[in-house]
Short mmCIF file of C-alpha atoms in Angstrom, two decimals:
data_model
loop_
_atom_site.label_atom_id
_atom_site.label_comp_id
_atom_site.label_asym_id
_atom_site.label_seq_id
_atom_site.Cartn_x
_atom_site.Cartn_y
_atom_site.Cartn_z
CA MET O 1 65.53 88.13 141.19
CA MET O 2 68.93 87.55 139.63
CA ASP O 3 67.40 87.41 136.19
CA HIS O 4 65.63 90.70 136.73
CA ARG O 5 68.87 92.45 137.61
CA LEU O 6 70.63 90.95 134.63
CA VAL O 7 67.85 92.03 132.29
CA ASP O 8 67.88 95.50 133.81
CA LEU O 9 71.63 95.69 133.40
CA PHE O 10 71.37 94.51 129.81
CA VAL O 11 68.67 97.06 129.00
CA THR O 12 70.71 99.84 130.60
CA GLN O 13 73.81 98.85 128.69
CA MET O 14 71.89 98.70 125.44
CA GLN O 15 70.49 102.15 126.12
CA VAL O 16 73.99 103.46 126.75
CA ALA O 17 75.23 101.83 123.56
CA TRP O 18 72.29 103.24 121.59
CA GLU O 19 72.91 106.74 122.94
CA TRP O 20 76.56 106.36 122.08
CA LEU O 21 75.73 105.23 118.54
CA THR O 22 73.25 108.01 117.94
CA GLY O 23 75.37 110.57 119.73
CA ASP O 24 78.48 112.40 118.64
CA TRP O 25 80.67 109.37 118.07
CA GLY O 26 78.10 107.29 116.22
CA PRO O 27 78.95 108.23 112.64
CA TYR O 28 82.66 107.69 113.27
CA LEU O 29 82.12 104.24 114.77
CA LEU O 30 79.77 103.27 111.97
CA ALA O 31 82.23 104.54 109.36
CA THR O 32 85.06 102.54 110.94
CA VAL O 33 83.05 99.32 110.99
CA MET O 34 81.67 99.73 107.47
CA GLY O 35 84.99 100.74 105.96
CA GLY O 36 86.88 97.98 107.75
CA CYS O 37 84.43 95.31 106.59
CA GLY O 38 84.40 96.63 103.02
CA LEU O 39 88.16 96.94 102.69
CA GLY O 40 88.70 93.56 104.34
CA MET O 41 86.42 92.02 101.73
CA LEU O 42 88.32 93.63 98.89
CA LEU O 43 91.92 93.04 100.01
CA PRO O 44 93.86 90.15 98.44
CA GLY O 45 92.74 86.80 99.80
CA GLY O 46 89.21 88.16 100.29
CA PHE O 47 86.17 87.66 98.13
CA GLN O 48 86.63 87.20 94.40
CA GLY O 49 83.06 87.36 93.12
CA ARG O 50 81.68 90.43 91.41
CA LEU O 51 78.79 90.81 93.85
CA ALA O 52 80.96 90.60 96.97
CA ARG O 53 83.47 93.05 95.55
CA GLY O 54 80.67 95.44 94.67
CA VAL O 55 79.30 95.21 98.21
CA GLY O 56 82.77 95.86 99.64
CA LEU O 57 83.29 98.89 97.42
CA ALA O 58 79.83 100.21 98.32
CA LEU O 59 80.66 99.84 102.02
CA ILE O 60 83.90 101.79 101.60
CA VAL O 61 82.17 104.53 99.61
CA ALA O 62 79.41 104.75 102.24
CA SER O 63 82.01 104.99 104.99
CA ALA O 64 83.92 107.77 103.18
CA ALA O 65 80.67 109.62 102.47
CA LEU O 66 79.71 109.33 106.14
CA LEU O 67 83.05 110.79 107.23
CA LEU O 68 82.86 113.55 104.63
CA GLY O 69 79.27 114.28 105.59
CA THR O 70 80.11 115.06 109.21
CA GLY O 71 81.12 118.59 108.27
CA PRO O 72 79.15 121.36 106.62
CA TRP O 73 79.22 121.79 102.86
CA GLY O 74 78.21 125.39 102.37
CA THR O 75 76.73 126.71 99.17
CA PRO O 76 77.76 124.65 96.16
CA GLY O 77 79.85 126.22 93.46
CA VAL O 78 82.34 125.30 90.78
CA GLU O 79 84.98 124.51 93.41
CA THR O 80 82.60 122.11 95.14
CA VAL O 81 82.12 120.10 91.96
CA LEU O 82 85.88 120.06 91.34
CA VAL O 83 86.68 119.01 94.88
CA VAL O 84 84.03 116.28 94.94
CA VAL O 85 85.11 114.78 91.60
CA LEU O 86 88.82 114.92 92.40
CA SER O 87 88.45 113.43 95.85
CA ALA O 88 86.18 110.67 94.57
CA VAL O 89 88.81 109.77 91.97
CA ALA O 90 91.59 109.90 94.58
CA LEU O 91 89.71 107.66 97.01
CA LEU O 92 88.61 105.08 94.44
CA ALA O 93 92.06 104.94 92.86
CA SER O 94 93.73 104.41 96.22
CA VAL O 95 91.25 101.67 97.13
CA PHE O 96 91.98 99.92 93.84
CA MET O 97 95.69 100.48 94.39
CA ILE O 98 95.77 98.58 97.66
CA THR O 99 93.36 95.85 96.55
CA THR O 100 94.55 94.90 93.08
CA HIS O 101 96.51 91.69 92.69
CA ARG O 102 99.02 93.02 90.17
CA PRO O 103 101.75 95.36 91.44
CA ILE O 104 102.00 97.10 88.06
CA TYR O 105 98.33 98.05 88.21
CA SER O 106 98.93 99.11 91.78
CA ALA O 107 101.57 101.60 90.65
CA VAL O 108 99.32 102.90 87.87
CA TRP O 109 96.40 103.41 90.25
CA PHE O 110 98.80 105.23 92.56
CA ALA O 111 99.72 107.52 89.68
CA LEU O 112 96.01 108.29 89.21
CA THR O 113 95.72 109.08 92.93
CA LEU O 114 98.67 111.43 92.59
CA LEU O 115 97.11 113.19 89.62
CA SER O 116 93.90 113.86 91.52
CA VAL O 117 95.78 114.96 94.64
CA GLY O 118 97.73 117.34 92.40
CA GLY O 119 94.41 118.68 91.14
CA LEU O 120 93.28 119.23 94.72
CA PHE O 121 96.52 121.13 95.35
CA PHE O 122 95.59 123.39 92.44
CA VAL O 123 92.12 123.97 93.91
CA ALA O 124 93.66 124.72 97.30
CA GLY O 125 95.86 127.38 95.72
CA ALA O 126 99.18 125.50 95.78
CA GLN O 127 99.99 125.58 92.08
CA PHE O 128 103.68 124.85 92.46
CA LEU O 129 102.99 121.84 94.63
CA GLY O 130 100.38 120.52 92.21
CA LEU O 131 102.94 120.75 89.43
CA ALA O 132 105.67 119.20 91.58
CA THR O 133 103.42 116.33 92.61
CA VAL O 134 102.55 115.53 89.03
CA ALA O 135 106.11 115.94 87.76
CA VAL O 136 108.18 114.47 90.59
CA TYR O 137 105.82 111.91 92.07
CA ALA O 138 103.76 110.70 89.14
CA GLY O 139 106.53 111.36 86.66
CA ALA O 140 109.62 110.12 88.47
CA ILE O 141 108.93 108.13 91.62
CA VAL O 142 106.15 105.98 90.15
CA VAL O 143 108.34 105.32 87.11
CA ILE O 144 111.17 104.15 89.40
CA PHE O 145 108.71 101.82 91.10
CA LEU O 146 107.63 100.45 87.73
CA PHE O 147 111.28 100.04 86.73
CA VAL O 148 112.09 97.99 89.82
CA LEU O 149 108.95 95.92 89.34
CA MET O 150 110.06 95.19 85.81
CA LEU O 151 113.50 94.17 87.09
CA VAL O 152 112.43 91.85 89.87
CA GLN O 153 109.08 90.36 89.04
CA SER O 154 108.74 88.24 85.97
CA GLU O 155 105.59 86.30 86.72
CA THR O 156 102.50 88.18 87.84
CA PRO O 157 100.56 87.88 89.98
CA ALA O 158 102.83 86.07 92.41
CA LEU O 159 101.59 84.16 95.40
CA CYS O 160 102.29 87.01 97.78
CA ASP O 161 99.99 89.30 95.77
CA ARG O 162 97.08 86.94 95.85
CA VAL O 163 97.01 86.32 99.59
CA SER O 164 97.27 88.41 102.69
CA TRP O 165 98.15 87.38 106.22
CA GLY O 166 94.93 85.45 106.79
CA ILE O 167 91.36 86.43 107.51
CA LEU O 168 91.68 88.00 110.95
CA PRO O 169 94.79 90.13 110.21
CA ARG O 170 93.21 91.28 106.96
CA TYR O 171 90.04 92.62 108.56
CA ALA O 172 92.05 93.92 111.53
CA ALA O 173 94.35 95.88 109.20
CA ALA O 174 91.41 97.34 107.28
CA GLY O 175 89.62 98.25 110.50
CA CYS O 176 92.82 99.75 111.88
CA GLY O 177 93.23 101.98 108.82
CA PHE O 178 89.66 103.24 108.92
CA CYS O 179 89.81 103.65 112.71
CA MET O 180 92.87 105.86 112.23
CA ALA O 181 91.06 107.92 109.60
CA ALA O 182 87.97 108.27 111.79
CA LEU O 183 90.09 109.33 114.77
CA ILE O 184 91.85 112.02 112.73
CA VAL O 185 88.47 113.25 111.45
CA LEU O 186 87.11 113.25 114.99
CA ALA O 187 90.10 115.22 116.23
CA THR O 188 89.45 117.94 113.65
CA HIS O 189 85.70 118.00 114.35
CA ASP O 190 85.68 121.39 116.04
CA VAL O 191 87.64 123.14 113.32
CA ARG O 192 85.57 121.68 110.54
CA ASN O 193 82.30 122.72 112.14
CA LEU O 194 83.47 126.26 112.75
CA ARG O 195 80.63 128.56 111.75
CA ASP O 196 82.50 131.56 110.51
CA PRO O 197 80.12 134.07 108.98
CA HIS O 198 83.00 136.08 107.62
CA ALA O 199 84.76 133.18 105.93
CA ALA O 200 85.64 134.27 102.46
CA PRO O 201 84.66 132.14 99.47
CA VAL O 202 87.43 130.07 97.98
CA ALA O 203 89.76 132.04 95.74
CA THR O 204 91.62 129.55 93.63
CA VAL O 205 94.31 131.67 92.04
CA ARG O 206 96.64 133.75 94.14
CA THR O 207 98.89 136.21 92.41
CA GLU O 208 102.67 135.85 92.42
CA HIS O 209 102.39 132.47 94.03
CA VAL O 210 105.69 130.96 92.90
CA ALA O 211 107.63 134.15 93.53
CA VAL O 212 106.49 134.40 97.14
CA LEU O 213 107.02 130.69 97.71
CA GLY O 214 110.55 130.86 96.32
CA GLY O 215 111.29 133.96 98.37
CA GLN O 216 110.20 132.20 101.55
CA LEU O 217 112.08 129.04 100.61
CA PHE O 218 115.38 130.77 99.94
CA SER O 219 115.28 133.27 102.79
CA ARG O 220 113.69 131.75 105.88
CA HIS O 221 114.40 128.14 104.98
CA LEU O 222 117.80 128.39 103.34
CA ILE O 223 119.46 125.94 105.74
CA GLU O 224 116.74 123.37 105.11
CA VAL O 225 117.21 123.73 101.37
CA GLU O 226 120.92 123.03 101.75
CA ILE O 227 120.22 120.03 103.98
CA ALA O 228 117.66 118.67 101.52
CA GLY O 229 120.16 119.04 98.69
CA THR O 230 122.83 117.19 100.67
CA LEU O 231 120.32 114.49 101.51
CA LEU O 232 119.45 114.02 97.85
CA LEU O 233 123.12 113.74 96.94
CA LEU O 234 123.71 111.24 99.74
CA ALA O 235 120.74 109.17 98.64
CA LEU O 236 122.03 109.16 95.08
CA VAL O 237 125.53 108.05 96.11
CA GLY O 238 124.14 105.54 98.59
CA ALA O 239 121.82 103.98 96.04
CA VAL O 240 124.67 103.62 93.54
CA VAL O 241 127.00 102.09 96.13
CA MET O 242 124.38 99.68 97.40
CA SER O 243 123.40 98.53 93.95
CA ARG O 244 127.09 97.93 93.09
CA LEU O 245 127.52 95.59 96.06
CA HIS O 246 127.01 92.02 95.11
CA PRO O 247 124.09 90.78 97.16
CA LEU O 248 125.40 89.45 100.43
CA ARG O 249 128.58 87.68 99.52
CA GLY O 250 131.58 87.14 101.76
CA GLN O 251 131.84 87.14 105.49
CA PHE O 252 128.74 89.23 106.07
CA ALA O 253 126.72 86.77 104.03
CA ASP O 254 128.00 83.85 106.08
CA THR O 255 127.07 85.60 109.31
CA LEU O 256 123.63 86.40 108.00
CA HIS O 257 123.19 82.86 106.80
CA GLN O 258 124.09 81.47 110.18
CA ALA O 259 121.67 83.83 111.84
CA LEU O 260 118.85 82.88 109.52
CA ASP O 261 119.60 79.22 109.01
CA PRO O 262 120.84 77.10 111.94
CA ASP O 263 122.08 74.20 109.84
CA PHE O 264 124.08 76.37 107.50
CA THR O 265 127.57 75.32 106.56
CA ALA O 266 129.97 78.01 105.45
CA GLY O 267 131.09 77.94 101.88
CA ARG O 268 127.79 76.82 100.41
CA PRO O 269 127.26 78.60 97.10
CA LEU O 270 124.66 81.31 97.18
CA GLY O 271 121.90 81.54 94.64
CA MET L 1 82.16 126.39 99.49
CA ASN L 2 84.17 128.74 101.66
CA GLU L 3 87.58 128.46 103.30
CA VAL L 4 86.36 126.50 106.32
CA THR L 5 84.48 123.87 104.34
CA LEU L 6 87.42 123.46 101.96
CA LEU L 7 89.71 122.93 104.94
CA GLY L 8 87.33 120.37 106.43
CA HIS L 9 86.98 118.47 103.18
CA LEU L 10 90.72 118.31 102.52
CA LEU L 11 91.38 117.20 106.10
CA VAL L 12 88.87 114.34 105.84
CA LEU L 13 90.28 113.28 102.49
CA GLY L 14 93.83 113.39 103.85
CA ALA L 15 92.79 111.27 106.83
CA LEU L 16 91.12 108.74 104.53
CA LEU L 17 94.17 108.48 102.27
CA PHE L 18 96.37 108.02 105.33
CA GLY L 19 94.07 105.31 106.69
CA LEU L 20 93.93 103.48 103.37
CA GLY L 21 97.71 103.56 103.11
CA LEU L 22 98.01 102.23 106.65
CA ALA L 23 95.58 99.39 105.96
CA GLY L 24 97.41 98.51 102.76
CA PHE L 25 100.80 98.57 104.47
CA LEU L 26 99.56 96.22 107.17
CA ALA L 27 97.67 93.86 104.88
CA ARG L 28 99.78 93.58 101.72
CA ARG L 29 102.78 91.28 101.48
CA ASN L 30 104.51 92.52 98.36
CA MET L 31 107.40 94.76 99.45
CA ILE L 32 107.00 97.21 96.58
CA VAL L 33 103.26 97.58 97.18
CA MET L 34 104.04 98.20 100.84
CA PHE L 35 106.30 101.09 99.85
CA LEU L 36 103.60 102.42 97.54
CA CYS L 37 101.26 102.39 100.53
CA LEU L 38 103.82 104.41 102.50
CA GLU L 39 103.83 106.99 99.71
CA LEU L 40 100.03 107.06 99.86
CA MET L 41 100.23 107.89 103.57
CA LEU L 42 102.64 110.72 102.72
CA GLN L 43 100.12 112.06 100.20
CA GLY L 44 97.41 112.16 102.87
CA ILE L 45 99.70 114.15 105.14
CA SER L 46 100.62 116.54 102.31
CA LEU L 47 96.94 117.27 101.71
CA SER L 48 96.42 118.08 105.39
CA LEU L 49 99.50 120.32 105.43
CA VAL L 50 98.40 122.27 102.37
CA ALA L 51 94.89 122.66 103.78
CA TRP L 52 96.15 123.95 107.13
CA GLY L 53 98.63 126.28 105.45
CA ARG L 54 95.86 127.76 103.36
CA PHE L 55 93.52 128.10 106.35
CA HIS L 56 96.08 130.00 108.39
CA ASP L 57 97.29 131.94 105.33
CA HIS L 58 100.83 130.83 106.01
CA TRP L 59 103.43 129.45 103.61
CA ASP L 60 105.05 126.94 105.93
CA GLY L 61 102.53 124.21 105.11
CA GLN L 62 103.48 124.25 101.45
CA LEU L 63 107.19 124.57 102.21
CA LEU L 64 107.00 121.51 104.44
CA VAL L 65 105.36 119.59 101.60
CA ILE L 66 108.21 120.59 99.27
CA PHE L 67 110.71 119.13 101.72
CA MET L 68 108.52 116.06 102.08
CA ILE L 69 108.67 115.48 98.33
CA ALA L 70 112.47 115.76 98.42
CA VAL L 71 112.77 113.31 101.32
CA ALA L 72 110.27 110.96 99.69
CA ALA L 73 112.42 110.91 96.55
CA CYS L 74 115.50 109.97 98.63
CA GLU L 75 113.50 107.35 100.50
CA ALA L 76 112.17 105.82 97.29
CA ALA L 77 115.67 105.53 95.81
CA ILE L 78 117.22 103.92 98.90
CA ALA L 79 114.22 101.71 99.64
CA LEU L 80 113.99 100.41 96.11
CA VAL L 81 117.68 99.50 96.06
CA LEU L 82 117.19 97.64 99.35
CA VAL L 83 114.13 95.85 97.96
CA LEU L 84 116.13 94.94 94.86
CA MET L 85 118.91 93.45 96.99
CA LEU L 86 116.48 91.54 99.21
CA CYS L 87 114.74 90.23 96.14
CA ARG L 88 118.01 89.18 94.49
CA TYR L 89 118.92 87.37 97.69
CA CYS L 90 115.75 85.37 98.26
CA GLY L 91 114.16 85.41 94.85
CA SER L 92 110.81 86.78 95.90
CA LEU L 93 109.18 90.06 96.78
CA ASP L 94 107.19 88.33 99.50
CA ILE L 95 107.90 89.87 102.89
CA ALA L 96 106.97 86.51 104.46
CA ALA L 97 110.17 85.06 102.98
CA TRP L 98 111.99 86.96 105.72
CA GLN L 99 109.92 85.55 108.56
CA SER L 100 112.87 83.49 109.77
CA MET L 101 113.91 86.76 111.45
CA ARG L 102 110.80 86.61 113.67
CA ASP L 103 110.89 86.45 117.44
CA GLU L 104 111.85 83.27 119.22
CA GLY L 105 108.91 81.02 120.03
CA VAL L 106 106.58 82.56 117.45
CA PRO L 107 105.20 79.96 115.06
CA PRO L 108 105.89 80.54 111.37
CA TYR L 109 103.13 81.92 109.20
CA ILE L 110 102.03 79.36 106.64
CA ASP L 111 99.44 80.09 103.98
CA ARG L 112 96.39 78.02 104.67
CA GLU L 113 94.39 78.55 101.50
CA VAL L 114 95.58 80.08 98.27
CA PRO L 115 92.83 81.22 95.94
CA ASP L 116 93.09 80.31 92.29
CA GLU L 117 93.77 83.14 89.90
CA PRO L 118 91.19 83.22 87.10
CA ASP L 119 93.02 82.29 83.91
CA ASP L 120 92.77 85.22 81.53
CA GLY L 121 95.23 83.87 79.02
CA THR L 122 98.15 85.98 80.21
CA ARG L 123 99.77 83.36 82.40
CA HIS L 124 103.05 81.84 81.35
CA VAL L 125 103.00 78.42 79.81
CA TRP L 126 106.13 76.63 80.95
CA PRO L 127 107.66 73.83 78.90
CA VAL L 128 107.25 70.32 80.24
CA LEU L 129 110.59 68.64 80.95
CA THR L 130 111.25 64.96 81.17
CA PRO L 131 111.97 64.09 84.81
CA ALA L 132 115.55 62.97 85.37
CA GLY L 133 117.56 61.95 88.42
CA VAL L 134 116.38 61.30 91.93
CA LEU L 135 113.64 63.46 93.43
CA PRO L 136 115.07 65.32 96.42
CA PRO L 137 113.22 64.83 99.72
CA PRO L 138 110.44 67.40 100.10
CA ASP L 139 110.79 70.18 102.65
CA PRO L 140 107.49 72.04 103.07
CA GLN L 141 109.00 75.04 104.87
CA ARG L 142 111.58 75.54 102.14
CA ASP L 143 109.00 75.09 99.39
CA LEU L 144 106.85 77.83 100.89
CA ASN L 145 109.58 80.40 101.29
CA ARG L 146 112.54 79.61 99.14
CA PRO L 147 115.67 81.22 100.57
CA HIS L 148 117.14 81.38 97.08
CA VAL L 149 116.30 80.33 93.57
#
C-alpha cells in the first residue's frame, strides 16, 4: 500500500518535472545547466585535456544558442549575418578571457570582446559609442590593465591563475553566471517575442547622429557632464596621491599588521 | 531582421556577457582578472542600454552608456592603483592572500590540488644556489600565502 502511494507520488512528480522541462521554462533551465557545466569544466583548475575542453566549449555554445534561439529571428539579411558573427566573436572571446590561465591573454581577449561589442554598437546605430568603446576601452583601459600586469606580475602563470576556489565553488560560480543570464533573458521574454507587423527593418545609419547626441548631452544632461568631468579629475588626483604613498608604512601599517597578524610585534621591517 | 528581433538579440547577448563576467568574477582569483570581469559585466549592460534606447527611439540609453564609460575609466584608474598597492604589500595578485580578513570561525581556504602547467619552454629557469645557513622552521600557512616577499 505504502509502496503504491510512493510510486504514484514519484510518477506524479516526474510528470510535473517533465511538463516543467518541456514547458516555458525548459529551455532556460537546460541552458543554465549546460552552460554551468561547460564553463565549470573550462575555468582554471578544471579539465586540461583537449577533449574535455572541447566538450565544455560545445556545452557553452549550445547553451548560448539555446538562449538566443528562444526569440524569433525574422527574415535574414546583411544585418543578421553581421550580428551573428559579431556576437559569436564576443561570446567566444569572453569565454576565453575568463578561462585562460595567463592574465595578459585575458586582457587581449577582453580587447577582442570590446572590438566586437563596438561593432554591435555600430549595427545598432550608435556610431559614437562604437568609436568610444574602441578608443577609450580597447585603446586606453585595456592598455592600463596591461601596464599594471607588466608592473606587478613577473612570472606567469602564477598559482592563483591556475586554480580556482575548488570544484564546488567553481561549478557554482559558473552555474550562477548562466542562471543570471537565463533569468534576464526570461524577464525580457515578452518583449522579444513581440509580433509587431509594422516593425521597420533595421536601418543602420542615422543621419546627424553625433550632432543630435552632442546636443542632447550638452543641453539636457549638462549637470551630469560637469559631474562626470569632476569625477574624472578626482580619480586622476586620487590615483596619483595613492600611488605616491609608500605602501602601508607608519602607524597605519602597524595597526593593519596587528589586525591581520596576532603575533605581530611593532617595528618589524616590512617587505 | 527588424527592430524587435535586433532588440531581442542584443538583450540576450548582453545578458550572456553579464553572466559570463559574473561567473568569472566569482571563480577567478587574480585581482586584475576579477576587475576585467567587472568591465565585461559593464559591457553587457551597455549593450542592453543601447538596444533599449534604439527600441524606444530615445537618446538616453546612449547617453547613459557615455557616462558609464567615463565612470568605468575612473574606476579602472583607482582600482588599479589599489591593486598595485595590495600587490606591493603582499607580493601576489592572489585574492586568497587576503583571506586573513575573513570572518571569525571560518576555516582558511587551502589549495588541495594544484595542476601542473604544461612546460612550453617559456617558464623561467632559476639559478641553483648552494644552501647556506640553518633552514628556518617550515610554516605551511605562511608558505601558501606569503604576507610579504
